[in-house]
PDB file of C-alpha atoms and ligand atoms in Angstrom:
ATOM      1  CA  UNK M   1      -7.815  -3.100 -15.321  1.00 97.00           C
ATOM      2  CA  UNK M   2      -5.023  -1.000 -13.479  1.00 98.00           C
ATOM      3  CA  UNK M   3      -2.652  -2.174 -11.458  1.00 98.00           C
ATOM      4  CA  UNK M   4      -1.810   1.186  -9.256  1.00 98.00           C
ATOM      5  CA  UNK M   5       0.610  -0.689  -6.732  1.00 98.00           C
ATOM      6  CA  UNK M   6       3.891  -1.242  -8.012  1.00 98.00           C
ATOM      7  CA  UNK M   7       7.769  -0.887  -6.571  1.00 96.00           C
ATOM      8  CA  UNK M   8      10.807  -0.575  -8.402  1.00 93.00           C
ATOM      9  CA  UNK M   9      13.007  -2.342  -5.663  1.00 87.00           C
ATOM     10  CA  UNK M  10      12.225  -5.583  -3.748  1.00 84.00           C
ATOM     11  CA  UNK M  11      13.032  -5.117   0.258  1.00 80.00           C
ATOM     12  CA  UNK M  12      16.469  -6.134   0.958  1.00 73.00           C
ATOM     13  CA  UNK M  13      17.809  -4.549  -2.633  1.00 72.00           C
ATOM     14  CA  UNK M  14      19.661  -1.417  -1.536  1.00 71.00           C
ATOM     15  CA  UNK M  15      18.304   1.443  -3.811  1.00 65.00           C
ATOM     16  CA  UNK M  16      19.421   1.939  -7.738  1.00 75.00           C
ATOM     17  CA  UNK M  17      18.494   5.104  -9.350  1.00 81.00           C
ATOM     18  CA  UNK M  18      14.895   4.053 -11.348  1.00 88.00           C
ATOM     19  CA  UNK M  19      15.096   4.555 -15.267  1.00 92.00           C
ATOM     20  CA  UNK M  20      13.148   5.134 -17.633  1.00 95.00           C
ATOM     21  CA  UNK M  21      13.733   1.839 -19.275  1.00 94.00           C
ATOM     22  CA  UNK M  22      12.671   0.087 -16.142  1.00 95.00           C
ATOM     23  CA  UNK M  23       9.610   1.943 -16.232  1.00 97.00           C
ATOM     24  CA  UNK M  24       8.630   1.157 -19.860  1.00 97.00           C
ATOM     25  CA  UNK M  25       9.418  -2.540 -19.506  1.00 97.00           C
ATOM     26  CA  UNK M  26       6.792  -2.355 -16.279  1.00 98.00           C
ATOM     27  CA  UNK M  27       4.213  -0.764 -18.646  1.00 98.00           C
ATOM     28  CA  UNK M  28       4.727  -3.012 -21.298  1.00 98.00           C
ATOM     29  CA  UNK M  29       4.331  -6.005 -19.082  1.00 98.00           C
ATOM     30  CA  UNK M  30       0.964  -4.350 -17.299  1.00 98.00           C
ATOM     31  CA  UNK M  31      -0.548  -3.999 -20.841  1.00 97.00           C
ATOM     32  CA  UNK M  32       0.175  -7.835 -22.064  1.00 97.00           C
ATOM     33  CA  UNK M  33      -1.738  -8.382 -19.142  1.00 96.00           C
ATOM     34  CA  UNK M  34      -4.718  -6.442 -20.057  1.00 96.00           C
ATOM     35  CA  UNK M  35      -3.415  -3.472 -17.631  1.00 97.00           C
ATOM     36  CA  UNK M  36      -4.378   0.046 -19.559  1.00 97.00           C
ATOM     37  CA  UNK M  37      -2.714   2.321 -16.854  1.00 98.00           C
ATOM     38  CA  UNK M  38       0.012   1.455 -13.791  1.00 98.00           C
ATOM     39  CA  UNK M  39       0.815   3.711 -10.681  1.00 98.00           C
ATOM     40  CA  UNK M  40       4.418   3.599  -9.566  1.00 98.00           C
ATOM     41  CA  UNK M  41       3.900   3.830  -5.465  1.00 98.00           C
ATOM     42  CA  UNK M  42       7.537   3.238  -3.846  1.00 97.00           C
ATOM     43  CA  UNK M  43       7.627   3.507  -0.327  1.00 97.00           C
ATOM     44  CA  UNK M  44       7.616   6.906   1.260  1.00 97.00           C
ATOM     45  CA  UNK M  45      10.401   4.785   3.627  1.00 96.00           C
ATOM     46  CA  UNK M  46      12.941   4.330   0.875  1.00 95.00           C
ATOM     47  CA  UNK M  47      14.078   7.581   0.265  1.00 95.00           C
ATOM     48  CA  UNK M  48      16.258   9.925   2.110  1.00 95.00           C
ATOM     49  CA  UNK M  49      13.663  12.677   2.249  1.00 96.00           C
ATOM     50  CA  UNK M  50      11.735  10.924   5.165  1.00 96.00           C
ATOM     51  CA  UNK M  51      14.893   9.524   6.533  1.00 96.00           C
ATOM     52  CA  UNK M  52      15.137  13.680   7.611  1.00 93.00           C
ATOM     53  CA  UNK M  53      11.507  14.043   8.385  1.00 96.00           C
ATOM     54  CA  UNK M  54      10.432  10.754  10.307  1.00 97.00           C
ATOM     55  CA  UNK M  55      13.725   9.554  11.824  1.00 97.00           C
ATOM     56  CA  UNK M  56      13.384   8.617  15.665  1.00 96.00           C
ATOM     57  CA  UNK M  57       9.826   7.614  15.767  1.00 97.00           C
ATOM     58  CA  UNK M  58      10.456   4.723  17.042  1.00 97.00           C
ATOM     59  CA  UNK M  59      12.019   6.229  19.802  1.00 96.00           C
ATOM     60  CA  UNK M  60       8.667   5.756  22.583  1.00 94.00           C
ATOM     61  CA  UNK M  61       8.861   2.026  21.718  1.00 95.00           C
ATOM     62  CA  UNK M  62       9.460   0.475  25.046  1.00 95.00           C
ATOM     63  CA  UNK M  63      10.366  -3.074  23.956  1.00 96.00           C
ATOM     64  CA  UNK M  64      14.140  -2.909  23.417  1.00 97.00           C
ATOM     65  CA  UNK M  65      13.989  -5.569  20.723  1.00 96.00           C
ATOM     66  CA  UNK M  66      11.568  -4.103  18.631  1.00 97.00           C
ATOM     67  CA  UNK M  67      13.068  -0.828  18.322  1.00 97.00           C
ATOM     68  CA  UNK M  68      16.132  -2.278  17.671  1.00 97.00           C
ATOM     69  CA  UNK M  69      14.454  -4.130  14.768  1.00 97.00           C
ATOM     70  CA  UNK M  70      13.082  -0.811  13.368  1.00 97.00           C
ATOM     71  CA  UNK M  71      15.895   1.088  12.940  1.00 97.00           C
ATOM     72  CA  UNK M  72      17.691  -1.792  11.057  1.00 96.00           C
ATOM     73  CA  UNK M  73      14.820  -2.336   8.513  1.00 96.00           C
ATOM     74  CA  UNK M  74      14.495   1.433   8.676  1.00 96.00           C
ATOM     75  CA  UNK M  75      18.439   2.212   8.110  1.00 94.00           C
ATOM     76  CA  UNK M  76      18.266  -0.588   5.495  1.00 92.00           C
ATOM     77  CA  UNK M  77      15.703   0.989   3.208  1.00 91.00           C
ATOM     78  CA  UNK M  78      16.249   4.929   3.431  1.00 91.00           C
ATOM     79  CA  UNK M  79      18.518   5.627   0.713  1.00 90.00           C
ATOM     80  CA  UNK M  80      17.093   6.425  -2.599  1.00 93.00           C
ATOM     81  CA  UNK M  81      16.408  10.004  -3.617  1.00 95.00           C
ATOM     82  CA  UNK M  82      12.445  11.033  -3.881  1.00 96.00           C
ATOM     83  CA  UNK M  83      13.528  13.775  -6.570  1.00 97.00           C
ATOM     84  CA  UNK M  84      15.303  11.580  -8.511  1.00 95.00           C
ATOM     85  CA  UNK M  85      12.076   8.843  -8.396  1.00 96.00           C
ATOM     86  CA  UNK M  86       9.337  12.050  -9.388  1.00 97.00           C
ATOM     87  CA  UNK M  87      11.733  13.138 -12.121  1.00 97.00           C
ATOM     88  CA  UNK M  88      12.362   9.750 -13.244  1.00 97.00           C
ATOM     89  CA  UNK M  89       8.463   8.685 -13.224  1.00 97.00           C
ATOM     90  CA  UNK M  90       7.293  12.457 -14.966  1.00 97.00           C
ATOM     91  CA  UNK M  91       9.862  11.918 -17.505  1.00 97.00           C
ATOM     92  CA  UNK M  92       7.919   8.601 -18.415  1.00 97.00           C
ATOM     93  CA  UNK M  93       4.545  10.144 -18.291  1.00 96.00           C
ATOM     94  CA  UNK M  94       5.366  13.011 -20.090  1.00 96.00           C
ATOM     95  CA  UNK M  95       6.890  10.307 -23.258  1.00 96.00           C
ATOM     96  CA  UNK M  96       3.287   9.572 -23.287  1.00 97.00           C
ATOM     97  CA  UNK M  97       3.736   6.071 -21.350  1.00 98.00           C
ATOM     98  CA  UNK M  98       0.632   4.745 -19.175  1.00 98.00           C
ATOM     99  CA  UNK M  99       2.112   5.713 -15.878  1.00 98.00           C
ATOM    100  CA  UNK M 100       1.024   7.896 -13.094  1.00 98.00           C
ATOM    101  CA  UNK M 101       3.105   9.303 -10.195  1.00 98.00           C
ATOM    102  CA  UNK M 102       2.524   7.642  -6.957  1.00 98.00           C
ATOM    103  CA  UNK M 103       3.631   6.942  -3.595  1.00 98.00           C
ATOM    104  CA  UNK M 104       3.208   4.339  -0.685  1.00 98.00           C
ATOM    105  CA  UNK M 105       2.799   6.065   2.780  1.00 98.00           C
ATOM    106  CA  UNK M 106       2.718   4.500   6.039  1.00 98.00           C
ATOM    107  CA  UNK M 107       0.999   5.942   9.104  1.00 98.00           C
ATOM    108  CA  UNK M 108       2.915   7.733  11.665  1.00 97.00           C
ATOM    109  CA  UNK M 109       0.524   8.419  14.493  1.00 95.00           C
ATOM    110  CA  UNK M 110       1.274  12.503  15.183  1.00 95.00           C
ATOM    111  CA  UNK M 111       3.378  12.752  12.226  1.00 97.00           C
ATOM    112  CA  UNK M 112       0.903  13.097   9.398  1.00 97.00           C
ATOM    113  CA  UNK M 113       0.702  16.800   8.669  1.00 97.00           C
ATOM    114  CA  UNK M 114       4.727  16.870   8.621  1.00 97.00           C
ATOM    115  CA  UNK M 115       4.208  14.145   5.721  1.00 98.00           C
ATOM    116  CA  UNK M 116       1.504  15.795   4.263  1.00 98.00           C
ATOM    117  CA  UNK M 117       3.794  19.058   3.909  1.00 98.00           C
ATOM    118  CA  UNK M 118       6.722  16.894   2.266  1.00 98.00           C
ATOM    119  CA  UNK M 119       4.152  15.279  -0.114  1.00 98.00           C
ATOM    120  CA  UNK M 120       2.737  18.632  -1.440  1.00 97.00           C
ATOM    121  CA  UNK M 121       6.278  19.628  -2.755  1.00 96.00           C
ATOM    122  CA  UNK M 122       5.464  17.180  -5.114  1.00 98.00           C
ATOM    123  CA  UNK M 123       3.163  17.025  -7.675  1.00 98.00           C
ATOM    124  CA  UNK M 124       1.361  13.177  -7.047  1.00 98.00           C
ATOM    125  CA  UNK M 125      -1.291  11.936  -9.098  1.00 98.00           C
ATOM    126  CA  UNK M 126      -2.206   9.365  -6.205  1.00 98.00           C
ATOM    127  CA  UNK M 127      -1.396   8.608  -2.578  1.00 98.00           C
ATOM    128  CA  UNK M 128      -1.583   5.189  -1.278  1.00 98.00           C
ATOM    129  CA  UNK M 129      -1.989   4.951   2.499  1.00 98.00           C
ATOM    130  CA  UNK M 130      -0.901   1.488   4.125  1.00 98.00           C
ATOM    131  CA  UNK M 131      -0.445   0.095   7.687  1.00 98.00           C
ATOM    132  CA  UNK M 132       2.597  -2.149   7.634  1.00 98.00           C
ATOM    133  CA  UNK M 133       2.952  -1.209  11.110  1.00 97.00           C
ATOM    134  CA  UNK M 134       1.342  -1.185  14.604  1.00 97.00           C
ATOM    135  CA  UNK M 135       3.203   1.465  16.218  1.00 94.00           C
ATOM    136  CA  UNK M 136       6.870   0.066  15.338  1.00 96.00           C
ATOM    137  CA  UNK M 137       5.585  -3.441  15.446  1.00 98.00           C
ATOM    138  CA  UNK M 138       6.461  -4.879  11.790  1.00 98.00           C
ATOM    139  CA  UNK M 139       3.348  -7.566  11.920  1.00 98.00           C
ATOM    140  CA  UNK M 140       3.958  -8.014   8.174  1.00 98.00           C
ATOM    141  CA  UNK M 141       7.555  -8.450   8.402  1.00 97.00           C
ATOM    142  CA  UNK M 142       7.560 -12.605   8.092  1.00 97.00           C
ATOM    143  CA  UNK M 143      11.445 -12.797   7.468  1.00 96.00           C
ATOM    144  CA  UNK M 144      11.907 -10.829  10.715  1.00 97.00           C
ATOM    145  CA  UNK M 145      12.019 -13.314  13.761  1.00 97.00           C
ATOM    146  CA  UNK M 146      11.478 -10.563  16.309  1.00 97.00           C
ATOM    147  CA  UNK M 147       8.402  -9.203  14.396  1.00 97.00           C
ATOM    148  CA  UNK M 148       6.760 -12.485  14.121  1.00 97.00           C
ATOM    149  CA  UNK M 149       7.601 -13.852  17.688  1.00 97.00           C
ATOM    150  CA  UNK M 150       5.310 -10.935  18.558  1.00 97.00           C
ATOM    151  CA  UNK M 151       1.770 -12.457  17.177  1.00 98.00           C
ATOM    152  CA  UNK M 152       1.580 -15.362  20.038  1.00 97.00           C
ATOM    153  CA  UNK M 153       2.170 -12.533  22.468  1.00 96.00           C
ATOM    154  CA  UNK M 154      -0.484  -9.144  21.143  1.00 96.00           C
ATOM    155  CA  UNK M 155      -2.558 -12.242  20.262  1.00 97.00           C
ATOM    156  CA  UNK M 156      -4.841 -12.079  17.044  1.00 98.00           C
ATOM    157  CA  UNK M 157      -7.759 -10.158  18.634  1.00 97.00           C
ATOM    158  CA  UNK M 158      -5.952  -7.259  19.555  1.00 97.00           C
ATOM    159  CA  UNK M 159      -3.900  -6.869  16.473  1.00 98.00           C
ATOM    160  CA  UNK M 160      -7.016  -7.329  14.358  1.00 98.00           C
ATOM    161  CA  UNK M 161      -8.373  -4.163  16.859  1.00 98.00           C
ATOM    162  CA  UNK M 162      -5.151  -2.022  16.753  1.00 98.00           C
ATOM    163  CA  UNK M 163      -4.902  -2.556  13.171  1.00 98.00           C
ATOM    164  CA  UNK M 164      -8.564  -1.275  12.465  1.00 98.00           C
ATOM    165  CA  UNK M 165      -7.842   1.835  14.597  1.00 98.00           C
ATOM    166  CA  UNK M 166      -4.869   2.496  12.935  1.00 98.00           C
ATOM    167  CA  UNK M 167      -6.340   2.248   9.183  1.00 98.00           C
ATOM    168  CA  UNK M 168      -9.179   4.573  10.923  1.00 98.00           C
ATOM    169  CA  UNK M 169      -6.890   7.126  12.576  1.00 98.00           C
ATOM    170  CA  UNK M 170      -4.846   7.062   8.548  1.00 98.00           C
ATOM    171  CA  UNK M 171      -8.274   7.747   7.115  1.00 98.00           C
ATOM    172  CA  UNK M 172      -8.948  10.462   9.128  1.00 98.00           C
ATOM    173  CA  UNK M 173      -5.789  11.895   8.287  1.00 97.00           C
ATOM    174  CA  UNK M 174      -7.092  12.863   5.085  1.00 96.00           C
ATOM    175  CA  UNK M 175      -3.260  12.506   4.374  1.00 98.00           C
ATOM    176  CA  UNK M 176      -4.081   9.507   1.144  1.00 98.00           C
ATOM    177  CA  UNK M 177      -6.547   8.946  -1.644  1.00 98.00           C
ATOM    178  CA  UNK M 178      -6.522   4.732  -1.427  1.00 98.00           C
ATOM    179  CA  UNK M 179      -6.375   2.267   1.138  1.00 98.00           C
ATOM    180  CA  UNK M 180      -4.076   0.119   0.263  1.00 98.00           C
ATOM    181  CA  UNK M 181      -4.262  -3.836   1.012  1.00 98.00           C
ATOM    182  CA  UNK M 182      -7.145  -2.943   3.208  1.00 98.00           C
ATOM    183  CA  UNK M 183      -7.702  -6.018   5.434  1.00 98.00           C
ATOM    184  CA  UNK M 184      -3.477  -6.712   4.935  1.00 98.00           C
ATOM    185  CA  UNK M 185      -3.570  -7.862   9.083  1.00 98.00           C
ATOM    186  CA  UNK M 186      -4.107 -11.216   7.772  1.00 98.00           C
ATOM    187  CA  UNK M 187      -0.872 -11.296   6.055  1.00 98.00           C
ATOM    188  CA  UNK M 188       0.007 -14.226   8.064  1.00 97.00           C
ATOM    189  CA  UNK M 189      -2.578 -16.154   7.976  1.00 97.00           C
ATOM    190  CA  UNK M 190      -3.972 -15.315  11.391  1.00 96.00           C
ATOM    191  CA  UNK M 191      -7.425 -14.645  11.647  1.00 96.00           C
ATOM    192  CA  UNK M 192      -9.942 -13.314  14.514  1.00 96.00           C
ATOM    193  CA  UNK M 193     -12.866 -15.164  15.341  1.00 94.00           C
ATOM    194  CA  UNK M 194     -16.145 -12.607  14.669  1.00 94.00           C
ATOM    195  CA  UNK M 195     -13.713 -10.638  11.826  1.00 96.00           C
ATOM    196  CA  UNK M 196     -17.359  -8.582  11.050  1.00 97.00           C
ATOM    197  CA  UNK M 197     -17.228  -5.902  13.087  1.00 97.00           C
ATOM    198  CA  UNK M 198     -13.118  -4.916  12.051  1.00 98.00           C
ATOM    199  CA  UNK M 199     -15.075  -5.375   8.207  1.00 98.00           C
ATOM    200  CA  UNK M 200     -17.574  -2.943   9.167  1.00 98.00           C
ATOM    201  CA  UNK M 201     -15.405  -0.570  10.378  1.00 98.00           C
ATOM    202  CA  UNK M 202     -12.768  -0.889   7.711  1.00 98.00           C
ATOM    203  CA  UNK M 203     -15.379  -0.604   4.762  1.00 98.00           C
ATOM    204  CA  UNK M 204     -16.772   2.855   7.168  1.00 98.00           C
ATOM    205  CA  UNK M 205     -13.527   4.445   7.290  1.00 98.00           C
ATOM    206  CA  UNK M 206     -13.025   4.376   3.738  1.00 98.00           C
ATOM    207  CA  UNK M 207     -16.579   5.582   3.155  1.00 98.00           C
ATOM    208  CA  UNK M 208     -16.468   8.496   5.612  1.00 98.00           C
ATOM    209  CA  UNK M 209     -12.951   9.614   4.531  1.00 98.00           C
ATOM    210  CA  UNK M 210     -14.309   9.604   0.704  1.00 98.00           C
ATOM    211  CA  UNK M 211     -11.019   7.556  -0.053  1.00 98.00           C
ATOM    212  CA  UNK M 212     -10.844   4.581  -2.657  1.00 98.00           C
ATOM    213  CA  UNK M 213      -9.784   0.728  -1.155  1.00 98.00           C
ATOM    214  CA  UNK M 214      -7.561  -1.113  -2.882  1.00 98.00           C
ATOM    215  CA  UNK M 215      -8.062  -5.020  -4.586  1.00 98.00           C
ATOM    216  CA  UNK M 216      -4.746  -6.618  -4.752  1.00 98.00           C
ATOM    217  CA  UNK M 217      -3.389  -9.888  -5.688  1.00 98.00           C
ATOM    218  CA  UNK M 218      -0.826  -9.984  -3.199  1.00 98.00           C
ATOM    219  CA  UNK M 219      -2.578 -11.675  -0.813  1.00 98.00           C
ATOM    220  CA  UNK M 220      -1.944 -15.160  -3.003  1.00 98.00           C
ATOM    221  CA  UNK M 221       1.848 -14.276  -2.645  1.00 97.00           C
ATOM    222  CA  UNK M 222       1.646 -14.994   1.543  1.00 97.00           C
ATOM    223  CA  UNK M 223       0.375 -17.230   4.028  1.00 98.00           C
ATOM    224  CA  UNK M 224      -2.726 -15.510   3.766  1.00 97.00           C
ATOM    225  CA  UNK M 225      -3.740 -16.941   0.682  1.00 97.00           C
ATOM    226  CA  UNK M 226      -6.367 -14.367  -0.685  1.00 98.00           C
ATOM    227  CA  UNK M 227      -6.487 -11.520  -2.194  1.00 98.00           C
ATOM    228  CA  UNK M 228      -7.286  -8.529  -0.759  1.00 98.00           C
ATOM    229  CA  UNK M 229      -9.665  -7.589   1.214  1.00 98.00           C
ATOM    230  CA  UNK M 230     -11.388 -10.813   1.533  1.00 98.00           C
ATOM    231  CA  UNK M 231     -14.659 -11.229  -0.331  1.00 98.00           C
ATOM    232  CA  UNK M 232     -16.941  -9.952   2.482  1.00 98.00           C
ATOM    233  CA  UNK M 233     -14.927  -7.013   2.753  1.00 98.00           C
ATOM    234  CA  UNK M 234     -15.009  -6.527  -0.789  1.00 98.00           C
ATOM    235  CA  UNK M 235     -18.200  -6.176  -0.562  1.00 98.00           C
ATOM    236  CA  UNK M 236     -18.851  -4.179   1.822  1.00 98.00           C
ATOM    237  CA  UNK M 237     -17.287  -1.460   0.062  1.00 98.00           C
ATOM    238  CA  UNK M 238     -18.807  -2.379  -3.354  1.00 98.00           C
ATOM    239  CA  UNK M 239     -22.215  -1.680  -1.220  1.00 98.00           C
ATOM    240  CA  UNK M 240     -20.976   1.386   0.601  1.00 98.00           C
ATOM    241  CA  UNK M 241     -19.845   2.779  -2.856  1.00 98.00           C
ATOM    242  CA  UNK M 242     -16.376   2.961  -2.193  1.00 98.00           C
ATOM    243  CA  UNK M 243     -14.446   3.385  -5.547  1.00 98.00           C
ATOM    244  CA  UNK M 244     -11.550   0.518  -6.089  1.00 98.00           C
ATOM    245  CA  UNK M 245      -8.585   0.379  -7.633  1.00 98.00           C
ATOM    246  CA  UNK M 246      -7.055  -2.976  -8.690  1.00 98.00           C
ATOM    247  CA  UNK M 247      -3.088  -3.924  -8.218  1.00 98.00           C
ATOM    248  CA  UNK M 248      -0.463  -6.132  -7.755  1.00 98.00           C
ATOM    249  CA  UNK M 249       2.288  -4.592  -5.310  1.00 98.00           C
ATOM    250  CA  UNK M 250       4.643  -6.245  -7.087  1.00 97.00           C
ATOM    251  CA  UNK M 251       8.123  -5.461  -6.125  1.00 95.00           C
ATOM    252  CA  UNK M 252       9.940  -7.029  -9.322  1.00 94.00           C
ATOM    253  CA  UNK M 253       8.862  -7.090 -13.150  1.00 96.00           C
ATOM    254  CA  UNK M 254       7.514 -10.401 -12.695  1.00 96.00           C
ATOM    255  CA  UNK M 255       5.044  -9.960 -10.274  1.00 97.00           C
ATOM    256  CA  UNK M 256       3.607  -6.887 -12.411  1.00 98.00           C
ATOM    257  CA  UNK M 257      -0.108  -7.002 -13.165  1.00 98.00           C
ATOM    258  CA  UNK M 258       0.103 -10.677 -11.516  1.00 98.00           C
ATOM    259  CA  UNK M 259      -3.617 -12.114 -11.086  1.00 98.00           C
ATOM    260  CA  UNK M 260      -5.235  -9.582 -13.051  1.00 97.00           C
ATOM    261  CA  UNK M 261      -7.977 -11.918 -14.520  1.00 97.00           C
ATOM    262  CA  UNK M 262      -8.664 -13.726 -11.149  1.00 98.00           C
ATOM    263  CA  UNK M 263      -8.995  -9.963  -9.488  1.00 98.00           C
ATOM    264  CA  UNK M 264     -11.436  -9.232 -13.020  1.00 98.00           C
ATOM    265  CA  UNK M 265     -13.205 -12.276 -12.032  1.00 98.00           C
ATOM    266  CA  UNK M 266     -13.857 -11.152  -8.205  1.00 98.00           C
ATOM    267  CA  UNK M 267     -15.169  -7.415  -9.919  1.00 98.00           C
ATOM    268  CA  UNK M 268     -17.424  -9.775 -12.347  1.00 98.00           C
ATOM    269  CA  UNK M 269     -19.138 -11.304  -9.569  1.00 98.00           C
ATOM    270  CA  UNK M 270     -19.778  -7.919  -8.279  1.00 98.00           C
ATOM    271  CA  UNK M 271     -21.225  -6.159 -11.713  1.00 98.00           C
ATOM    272  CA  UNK M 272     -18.167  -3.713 -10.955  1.00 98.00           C
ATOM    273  CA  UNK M 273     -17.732  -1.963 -14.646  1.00 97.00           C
ATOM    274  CA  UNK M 274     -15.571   1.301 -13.216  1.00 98.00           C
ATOM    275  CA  UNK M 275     -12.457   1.635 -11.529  1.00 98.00           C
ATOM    276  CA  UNK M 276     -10.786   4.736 -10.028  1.00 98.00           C
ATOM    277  CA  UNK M 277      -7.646   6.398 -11.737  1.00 98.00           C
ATOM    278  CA  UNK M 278      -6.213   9.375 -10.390  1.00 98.00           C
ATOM    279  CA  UNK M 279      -4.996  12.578 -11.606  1.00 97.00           C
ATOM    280  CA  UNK M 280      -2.997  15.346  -9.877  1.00 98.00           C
ATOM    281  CA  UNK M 281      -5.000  13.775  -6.610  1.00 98.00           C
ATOM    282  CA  UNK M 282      -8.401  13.661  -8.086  1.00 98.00           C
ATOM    283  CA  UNK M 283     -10.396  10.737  -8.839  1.00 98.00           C
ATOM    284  CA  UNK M 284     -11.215   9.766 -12.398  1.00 97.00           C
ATOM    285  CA  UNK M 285     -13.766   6.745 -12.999  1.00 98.00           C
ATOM    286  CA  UNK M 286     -12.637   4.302 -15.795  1.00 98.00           C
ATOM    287  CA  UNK M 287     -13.629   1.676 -17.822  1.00 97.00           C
ATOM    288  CA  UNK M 288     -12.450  -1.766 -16.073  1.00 97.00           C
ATOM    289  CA  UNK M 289     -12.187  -3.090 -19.666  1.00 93.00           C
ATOM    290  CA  UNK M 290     -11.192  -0.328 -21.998  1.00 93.00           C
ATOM    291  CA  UNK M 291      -9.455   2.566 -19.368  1.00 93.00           C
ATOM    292  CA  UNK M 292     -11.479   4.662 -21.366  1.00 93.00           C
ATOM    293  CA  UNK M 293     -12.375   8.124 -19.477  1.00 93.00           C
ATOM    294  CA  UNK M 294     -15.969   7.859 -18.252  1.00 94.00           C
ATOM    295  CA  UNK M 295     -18.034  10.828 -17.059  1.00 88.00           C
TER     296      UNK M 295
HETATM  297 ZN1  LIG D   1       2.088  -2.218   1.375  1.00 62.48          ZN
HETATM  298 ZN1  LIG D   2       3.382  -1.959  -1.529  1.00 62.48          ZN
END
């Protein structure tokens, strides 16, 4: 198994420098689980380097409230340094720890070649790409009142549908190599009616774009109470021969490699031997069991 989701710092902690200490103890956790390789993928949001590059987008947000919101959760979390975090994750890699150098990146409608040229000062093994966000709309955000009193209002439906075009338009963007928690609208706990059609789609996207989806555990950590994607979802992708890779996004050492065997189980059921590592941005099949190299 892999888990090739991980964060150094839950939300709300302001920024420490990461060390290679904390990394090691991450890796040794991962591999009492059964976890032959990790991915460290902070948040492109954390660190100071997009504060200069992405600042203001949330600046065509009409809804006072909601902008408002943004910049807070933005101002709270852009702090760390991304140099520090690549020198910090290289120097484990290069001690010959199971670690690869990733990143989290949100979608910024119009904004994705300016990320793409920050990224490519940097030398990434793998790029997760996530929607957190519709528009500046945090529907993911569960501590944040004004973020949640917006589901009764957008209604299910259309978030479902805005969702699906944004994980579309982020595919398209070429910009990432995974799709990260890939059905992650349900977060909490809403659900559309006829989801098939936003499966469909979701399982194309990542098809078309050649990208890999993402398992993940973390759906048993919220109101949505799954993993995901959900199982028809899952397989979808499975069918469409999407590669996967499996995770956690844990934000704390405890949460690292957490449901590994119930995320082996789901892959069981499938016949899914061979997960997809990443090198320098290039896919690299692997044993589920061993993390042995395969052809
Ligand atoms: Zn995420
Ligand atoms: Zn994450």
């Amino acid at each position: 198994m892999l888990d090739y989701h991980l964060h150094l710092w839950p939300h709300g902690v302001r920024d420490r420098a990461p060390t290679l200490e904390q990394v090691a103890s991450y890796c040794r956790r991962a591999q009492e689980a059964g976890v032959t390789e990790i991915a460290l993928t902070e948040h492109l949001f954390r660190f100071r380097q997009a504060d200069g590059l992405l600042r203001g987008f949330w600046d065509d947000e009409p809804d006072a409230a909601l902008r408002a919101s943004m910049v807070r959760y933005w101002d709270d979390h852009a702090h760390a340094d991304l140099d520090a975090y690549v020198e910090c994750v290289i120097a484990a890699r290069e001690a010959g720890l199971p670690v690869v150098l990733g990143l989290e990146v949100d979608y910024y409608r119009d904004r994705m070649d300016d990320v793409a040229a920050l990224l490519a000062g940097y030398p990434f093994d793998v790029l997760l790409g996530s929607v957190h966000w519709i528009g500046v709309w945090r529907f993911d955000d569960l501590a944040d009142p004004v973020s949640m009193d917006q589901w009764p209002v957008r209604g299910v439906e259309r978030a479902w549908a805005d969702y699906t075009t944004a994980m579309e338009e982020l595919a398209a963007s070429r910009t990432c190599d995974v799709l990260a928690h890939p059905d992650l609208v349900k977060v909490a706990g809403h659900r559309p009616h006829a989801p098939q059609e936003w499966w469909d789609r979701l399982a194309e996207a990542a098809r078309s774009s050649g990208m890999a989806a993402e398992l993940s555990s973390a759906g048993w950590r919220k109101p949505a109470a799954e993993q995901y994607p959900a199982a028809p979802l899952l397989e979808r992708f499975v069918r469409a021969g999407v590669p996967l890779t499996t995770a956690s996004d844990a934000h704390r050492l405890e949460e690292v490699a957490d449901r590994a065997g119930e995320l082996g189980a789901l892959l069981d059921a499938l016949e899914v031997d061979t997960l997809c590592g990443f090198r320098a941005r290039r896919p690299r099949p692997v044993s589920r069991r061993s993390g042995a190299r395969l052809p």
